[in-house]
C-alpha cells in the first residue's frame, strides 16, 4: 500500500512537471513575435455594403498583458494560460473575455486563425496593407484608364485641354487605392473628412466654384454679337429643351424629381451650372453629373457635326448672314445691368450664377476696372478651374463613382446634348420661315445655342467653312452661344425653385 | 451611396403629370426670359439713337433716316480705323535713312547658356 502511494505521488509529480514544462513552452511561443490574422467582413465606410479583408494582430507581453490591433483600433487587456487554453480579458469591460486554443496552424480565437510572425514580418504585412496594391479593385484600374484617356484626348486632339487635363489627372489622383475602413480616417481621400482634397472639394459641394467661374466667363465674354442681333438670343432658349427633356427621361428611369433636375441640367452643356444645380438638388450625384457635363462639352466637336449635317441642308449651310453692326459702349454697359435685372427677377434662384456673370461683364465693359476684369478673366478663373477640375476628377473614386446610376447619367447626358443640338438647329430653321431677305440666318448657328462656350461656336464655324470656305459664322454663332449660358443659368434657377 | 437614391421605379403618373408640367413651364419661362431680353435690346438702340435721328431729320427734313444709316458694321469701322491709322502713321519726322549694322559677338559659356536653363518650357 505504501509503495502504491509512492508510485501515485511520483506520477502526479511527474505529470505536474510535464504540464508546467508544456505551459512554459506555450508561453514562450506566445510572447515571441506577433500573432496576425486576416479576415473578411470589414466595411469600407459607414453605410457601405462593401466589405474587405483586413489584418489584425495581437502582441502578447511577458508581463501577461496584450495589445490587439484591429482595423487601427487598439484594445488591451491581460492574458493567462491554464491547461493549454489561453484566456483573454479586455481592459474595456464592454468587450467579453475570449478563450483561445492552440492548433498546429496557430492560435484560434473564436473563428479567426492567428499565425505567429516575427515583428519585422508583421510590420511588412502592415505596410503592405497600406500600399495601393491590396486595396486596388478593377474599378480603380478602369477609372485610371479613363483619366489617361481624358489626358490623351486633351493633348492629342486638343479637346478642351484646360478642363480635361485637370479632370483627367484628378481621376488618376482619386483612384489611387488606399486603406479604407469604417471608423478609420487616414485623411487622404476626397470623401474622408478633414483631408486636403475634401477641403478643396468643399467649393464644389457647396457650389462656391461655379459662380467664380461665371465671374471669369463674364469678364471674358464679348456680348456685342448678341446685342447687335438680339433675335439670335432665342436660339439659346430653344436649345435648353435638352435640359427639360432629359429631366423627363431621368424621371422615367426612376430618379427622384430632384435628381432628375440635376441630371437634366447636363443638357445645358454648362459645367459650372451643372455643378451648381447638382450641389443643391442631388449632392450625392455631383461626381457623375460633373464628369458627364465636362466630358460631353469636350466632345462637342464629335457629338454635334453629324446632327448638323443631318438636319441642315447643303443650301441652308451656304446662307451668308449680315455682318453684325458695331455696338456702342453705352449698349455694352447697359447689357449686364438690364440683363441681370430682367433674368434675375424671373429666376432669382439663379442669382449666384447670373449675378456673377453680369458683374464680370460689367467689370470688362465699364473699362474703368481693367485690373479687376483682368484678375477675374485670368488669375481667378485659372485658379478656380484648376481646383474645380482636379477635385471633380478626384471625386470619381471608383467605389463611389462606378454605379449603375452613373451609367444611366452618362447615357442621359449624351442624349441631352443631342436633343439640345437638334432643338437649336430646328428652331433656327423655323426662324428662317419668318425671316426674309438678308435677315435670314444660317441654321448651323442654332447648334451653338447649347452653351459650351466657345467650343460649339467653333464647331459651327468649322462646319460653315466646310460648306463655304469664305463664310465665317463664328461671330454670329457666339450670340446663341452666350445666350445659351444665360438660358442654362435661368433654366437651373427654374429647376431649383421647382424642385428644392 | 446608391441607397441614398430614392429607388421609386418608373412612376408614369409622376412623369406624365408633374414631369411634363415642370418641363413645359420651365422651358417656357426660359423662353420668356430671353424673349424679354430680345425685346428690350431691340428697342434700346432706338432709344439711344433717338437724338441722332432727330438731329438728322432737323438738318434734312425730307430725309428718311433708316437703321442701316445709323448702324455701322464692323468692316466699315475697320476700314475707317485703317484709313486713320495709315494717315497718322505717315505723320513723322524726316529721317536720315542711313542704316548701320553693328556686328555683335558674344563668347559662349555654358554658365549663361539658355539651352541648359531650368526655366525652359517644353515645346510642341
PDB file of C-alpha atoms in Angstrom, chain A residues 317-414:
ATOM      1  CA  UNK A 317     -25.443  75.796 -94.827  1.00  0.00           C
ATOM      2  CA  UNK A 318     -24.429  78.252 -97.535  1.00  0.00           C
ATOM      3  CA  UNK A 319     -26.579  81.092 -96.191  1.00  0.00           C
ATOM      4  CA  UNK A 320     -24.485  84.201 -95.568  1.00  0.00           C
ATOM      5  CA  UNK A 321     -25.531  86.354 -92.684  1.00  0.00           C
ATOM      6  CA  UNK A 322     -25.412  90.138 -92.498  1.00  0.00           C
ATOM      7  CA  UNK A 323     -22.265  91.283 -90.673  1.00  0.00           C
ATOM      8  CA  UNK A 324     -23.114  92.380 -87.141  1.00  0.00           C
ATOM      9  CA  UNK A 325     -23.404  96.104 -86.591  1.00  0.00           C
ATOM     10  CA  UNK A 326     -20.986  97.956 -84.339  1.00  0.00           C
ATOM     11  CA  UNK A 327     -22.332  98.133 -80.812  1.00  0.00           C
ATOM     12  CA  UNK A 328     -21.915 101.336 -78.820  1.00  0.00           C
ATOM     13  CA  UNK A 329     -20.156 101.401 -75.467  1.00  0.00           C
ATOM     14  CA  UNK A 330     -23.378 102.527 -73.784  1.00  0.00           C
ATOM     15  CA  UNK A 331     -25.211  99.445 -75.059  1.00  0.00           C
ATOM     16  CA  UNK A 332     -22.429  97.196 -73.833  1.00  0.00           C
ATOM     17  CA  UNK A 333     -22.557  98.792 -70.373  1.00  0.00           C
ATOM     18  CA  UNK A 334     -26.335  98.634 -70.241  1.00  0.00           C
ATOM     19  CA  UNK A 335     -26.429  94.931 -71.185  1.00  0.00           C
ATOM     20  CA  UNK A 336     -25.140  93.453 -67.900  1.00  0.00           C
ATOM     21  CA  UNK A 337     -27.291  95.755 -65.772  1.00  0.00           C
ATOM     22  CA  UNK A 338     -30.524  95.307 -67.750  1.00  0.00           C
ATOM     23  CA  UNK A 339     -29.753  91.648 -68.400  1.00  0.00           C
ATOM     24  CA  UNK A 340     -29.335  90.924 -64.694  1.00  0.00           C
ATOM     25  CA  UNK A 341     -32.492  92.797 -63.744  1.00  0.00           C
ATOM     26  CA  UNK A 342     -34.628  91.003 -66.308  1.00  0.00           C
ATOM     27  CA  UNK A 343     -33.317  87.474 -65.864  1.00  0.00           C
ATOM     28  CA  UNK A 344     -32.788  87.504 -62.106  1.00  0.00           C
ATOM     29  CA  UNK A 345     -36.282  88.879 -61.489  1.00  0.00           C
ATOM     30  CA  UNK A 346     -37.681  85.945 -63.477  1.00  0.00           C
ATOM     31  CA  UNK A 347     -35.380  83.343 -61.965  1.00  0.00           C
ATOM     32  CA  UNK A 348     -33.889  84.622 -58.669  1.00  0.00           C
ATOM     33  CA  UNK A 349     -32.670  81.115 -57.781  1.00  0.00           C
ATOM     34  CA  UNK A 350     -30.004  81.513 -60.452  1.00  0.00           C
ATOM     35  CA  UNK A 351     -28.786  84.747 -58.863  1.00  0.00           C
ATOM     36  CA  UNK A 352     -25.337  83.457 -57.803  1.00  0.00           C
ATOM     37  CA  UNK A 353     -24.625  82.479 -61.417  1.00  0.00           C
ATOM     38  CA  UNK A 354     -26.334  85.326 -63.266  1.00  0.00           C
ATOM     39  CA  UNK A 355     -25.145  87.935 -60.771  1.00  0.00           C
ATOM     40  CA  UNK A 356     -21.515  86.925 -61.164  1.00  0.00           C
ATOM     41  CA  UNK A 357     -21.773  86.521 -64.945  1.00  0.00           C
ATOM     42  CA  UNK A 358     -23.158  90.002 -65.493  1.00  0.00           C
ATOM     43  CA  UNK A 359     -20.918  91.513 -62.808  1.00  0.00           C
ATOM     44  CA  UNK A 360     -17.858  90.127 -64.560  1.00  0.00           C
ATOM     45  CA  UNK A 361     -19.104  91.522 -67.848  1.00  0.00           C
ATOM     46  CA  UNK A 362     -19.642  94.964 -66.333  1.00  0.00           C
ATOM     47  CA  UNK A 363     -16.068  94.903 -64.975  1.00  0.00           C
ATOM     48  CA  UNK A 364     -14.920  94.402 -68.549  1.00  0.00           C
ATOM     49  CA  UNK A 365     -17.261  96.735 -70.373  1.00  0.00           C
ATOM     50  CA  UNK A 366     -17.079  99.636 -67.935  1.00  0.00           C
ATOM     51  CA  UNK A 367     -13.384  99.985 -68.975  1.00  0.00           C
ATOM     52  CA  UNK A 368     -12.604 101.673 -65.640  1.00  0.00           C
ATOM     53  CA  UNK A 369     -11.986  98.436 -63.705  1.00  0.00           C
ATOM     54  CA  UNK A 370      -9.435  96.924 -66.015  1.00  0.00           C
ATOM     55  CA  UNK A 371      -7.383  95.415 -63.182  1.00  0.00           C
ATOM     56  CA  UNK A 372     -10.392  93.665 -61.682  1.00  0.00           C
ATOM     57  CA  UNK A 373     -11.530  92.430 -65.078  1.00  0.00           C
ATOM     58  CA  UNK A 374      -8.014  91.159 -65.767  1.00  0.00           C
ATOM     59  CA  UNK A 375      -7.901  89.265 -62.462  1.00  0.00           C
ATOM     60  CA  UNK A 376     -11.373  87.790 -62.953  1.00  0.00           C
ATOM     61  CA  UNK A 377     -10.681  86.710 -66.516  1.00  0.00           C
ATOM     62  CA  UNK A 378      -7.155  85.416 -65.949  1.00  0.00           C
ATOM     63  CA  UNK A 379      -5.797  84.612 -62.498  1.00  0.00           C
ATOM     64  CA  UNK A 380      -9.079  83.956 -60.695  1.00  0.00           C
ATOM     65  CA  UNK A 381     -10.735  81.800 -63.339  1.00  0.00           C
ATOM     66  CA  UNK A 382      -7.476  79.885 -63.838  1.00  0.00           C
ATOM     67  CA  UNK A 383      -7.159  79.127 -60.135  1.00  0.00           C
ATOM     68  CA  UNK A 384     -10.785  78.085 -59.821  1.00  0.00           C
ATOM     69  CA  UNK A 385     -10.585  75.990 -62.989  1.00  0.00           C
ATOM     70  CA  UNK A 386      -7.589  74.124 -61.582  1.00  0.00           C
ATOM     71  CA  UNK A 387      -9.320  73.488 -58.250  1.00  0.00           C
ATOM     72  CA  UNK A 388     -12.625  72.584 -59.877  1.00  0.00           C
ATOM     73  CA  UNK A 389     -11.067  70.283 -62.453  1.00  0.00           C
ATOM     74  CA  UNK A 390      -8.809  68.401 -60.084  1.00  0.00           C
ATOM     75  CA  UNK A 391     -11.466  67.918 -57.392  1.00  0.00           C
ATOM     76  CA  UNK A 392     -14.231  66.948 -59.801  1.00  0.00           C
ATOM     77  CA  UNK A 393     -11.822  64.428 -61.294  1.00  0.00           C
ATOM     78  CA  UNK A 394     -10.814  63.131 -57.878  1.00  0.00           C
ATOM     79  CA  UNK A 395     -14.465  62.751 -56.895  1.00  0.00           C
ATOM     80  CA  UNK A 396     -14.698  59.793 -59.263  1.00  0.00           C
ATOM     81  CA  UNK A 397     -13.307  57.374 -56.676  1.00  0.00           C
ATOM     82  CA  UNK A 398     -14.246  54.022 -58.243  1.00  0.00           C
ATOM     83  CA  UNK A 399     -16.050  52.521 -55.246  1.00  0.00           C
ATOM     84  CA  UNK A 400     -18.383  55.518 -55.106  1.00  0.00           C
ATOM     85  CA  UNK A 401     -18.490  56.544 -58.765  1.00  0.00           C
ATOM     86  CA  UNK A 402     -18.915  53.236 -60.601  1.00  0.00           C
ATOM     87  CA  UNK A 403     -22.571  52.534 -60.026  1.00  0.00           C
ATOM     88  CA  UNK A 404     -25.473  51.729 -62.386  1.00  0.00           C
ATOM     89  CA  UNK A 405     -26.734  55.265 -61.684  1.00  0.00           C
ATOM     90  CA  UNK A 406     -23.551  56.753 -63.134  1.00  0.00           C
ATOM     91  CA  UNK A 407     -24.023  54.770 -66.334  1.00  0.00           C
ATOM     92  CA  UNK A 408     -27.607  55.984 -66.614  1.00  0.00           C
ATOM     93  CA  UNK A 409     -26.437  59.567 -66.033  1.00  0.00           C
ATOM     94  CA  UNK A 410     -23.832  59.211 -68.796  1.00  0.00           C
ATOM     95  CA  UNK A 411     -26.472  57.868 -71.182  1.00  0.00           C
ATOM     96  CA  UNK A 412     -28.885  60.660 -70.326  1.00  0.00           C
ATOM     97  CA  UNK A 413     -26.104  63.231 -70.649  1.00  0.00           C
ATOM     98  CA  UNK A 414     -25.259  62.150 -74.196  1.00  0.00           C
TER      99      UNK A 414
END
